[in-house]
């Protein structure tokens, strides 16, 4: 799960909205940035859930869910893109 598309999204969010503090979980970080409750909140939450499954579920993530994570990351990158930042998701 170290190649999760959520990492590219998190990098863009950090550049645009502020970095994640060392003690923060990604969910707490998004909440602190007030990104939970935005129009894209449900998409962010879904992407984060898939990311956690990819990273920590011993069974991994089925290909259909991995495709969904890629799709969500692409969609969210368009919303949260920082100026001058290139998309690293293929």
Short mmCIF file of C-alpha atoms in Angstrom, two decimals:
data_model
loop_
_atom_site.label_atom_id
_atom_site.label_comp_id
_atom_site.label_asym_id
_atom_site.label_seq_id
_atom_site.Cartn_x
_atom_site.Cartn_y
_atom_site.Cartn_z
CA UNK A 1 0.00 0.00 0.00
CA UNK A 2 2.97 2.35 -0.08
CA UNK A 3 2.04 3.16 -3.68
CA UNK A 4 -1.44 4.36 -2.70
CA UNK A 5 -2.85 7.15 -4.81
CA UNK A 6 -4.00 8.82 -1.62
CA UNK A 7 -0.40 9.90 -0.96
CA UNK A 8 -0.35 12.08 -4.09
CA UNK A 9 -3.68 13.56 -3.08
CA UNK A 10 -2.42 14.21 0.47
CA UNK A 11 0.63 15.99 -0.93
CA UNK A 12 -1.57 18.33 -2.97
CA UNK A 13 -3.88 18.96 -0.01
CA UNK A 14 -0.86 19.71 2.21
CA UNK A 15 0.51 22.23 -0.30
CA UNK A 16 -2.83 23.97 -0.69
CA UNK A 17 -4.32 23.76 2.81
CA UNK A 18 -1.46 23.01 5.22
CA UNK A 19 0.62 20.02 6.29
CA UNK A 20 -0.47 17.14 8.45
CA UNK A 21 0.98 17.35 11.94
CA UNK A 22 3.17 14.43 13.06
CA UNK A 23 0.62 13.16 15.60
CA UNK A 24 -2.44 13.53 13.34
CA UNK A 25 -4.22 10.73 11.59
CA UNK A 26 -5.21 11.57 8.02
CA UNK A 27 -8.87 11.77 9.09
CA UNK A 28 -8.08 14.19 11.95
CA UNK A 29 -5.94 16.26 9.57
CA UNK A 30 -8.77 16.56 7.03
CA UNK A 31 -11.15 17.48 9.84
CA UNK A 32 -8.76 20.15 11.14
CA UNK A 33 -8.47 21.61 7.66
CA UNK A 34 -12.27 21.74 7.54
CA UNK A 35 -12.30 19.50 4.48
CA UNK A 36 -14.77 17.18 6.16
CA UNK A 37 -18.11 18.82 5.46
CA UNK A 38 -17.14 20.28 2.09
CA UNK A 39 -18.87 19.27 -1.16
CA UNK A 40 -16.10 16.71 -1.76
CA UNK A 41 -16.14 15.34 1.80
CA UNK A 42 -17.84 12.05 0.91
CA UNK A 43 -15.32 11.46 -1.89
CA UNK A 44 -12.40 12.23 0.45
CA UNK A 45 -13.83 9.87 3.04
CA UNK A 46 -14.29 7.09 0.50
CA UNK A 47 -10.75 7.58 -0.81
CA UNK A 48 -9.35 7.51 2.72
CA UNK A 49 -11.25 4.31 3.56
CA UNK A 50 -9.91 2.60 0.43
CA UNK A 51 -6.40 3.88 1.23
CA UNK A 52 -6.58 2.40 4.74
CA UNK A 53 -7.74 -0.94 3.34
CA UNK A 54 -4.94 -0.92 0.79
CA UNK A 55 -2.35 -0.12 3.44
CA UNK A 56 -3.51 -2.20 6.38
CA UNK A 57 -5.89 -4.99 5.33
CA UNK A 58 -3.88 -8.22 5.11
CA UNK A 59 -6.14 -9.32 2.24
CA UNK A 60 -5.25 -6.21 0.26
CA UNK A 61 -7.62 -4.34 -2.02
CA UNK A 62 -9.49 -5.97 -4.91
CA UNK A 63 -8.64 -4.52 -8.32
CA UNK A 64 -12.10 -2.97 -8.67
CA UNK A 65 -11.58 -1.04 -5.42
CA UNK A 66 -8.07 -0.04 -6.46
CA UNK A 67 -9.50 1.37 -9.69
CA UNK A 68 -12.06 3.27 -7.63
CA UNK A 69 -9.26 4.72 -5.46
CA UNK A 70 -7.45 5.90 -8.62
CA UNK A 71 -10.66 7.42 -9.97
CA UNK A 72 -11.38 9.24 -6.70
CA UNK A 73 -7.81 10.53 -6.47
CA UNK A 74 -7.96 11.92 -10.02
CA UNK A 75 -11.28 13.59 -9.35
CA UNK A 76 -10.15 15.06 -6.03
CA UNK A 77 -6.81 16.22 -7.44
CA UNK A 78 -8.75 18.45 -9.80
CA UNK A 79 -10.55 20.00 -6.84
CA UNK A 80 -7.58 20.41 -4.50
CA UNK A 81 -4.73 20.96 -6.96
CA UNK A 82 -2.11 23.44 -5.88
CA UNK A 83 -0.81 25.83 -8.54
CA UNK A 84 2.20 24.41 -10.35
CA UNK A 85 1.69 20.89 -9.02
CA UNK A 86 1.77 18.03 -11.52
CA UNK A 87 -0.52 15.04 -11.34
CA UNK A 88 1.46 11.89 -10.47
CA UNK A 89 -1.44 9.47 -10.86
CA UNK A 90 -1.49 7.54 -14.11
#
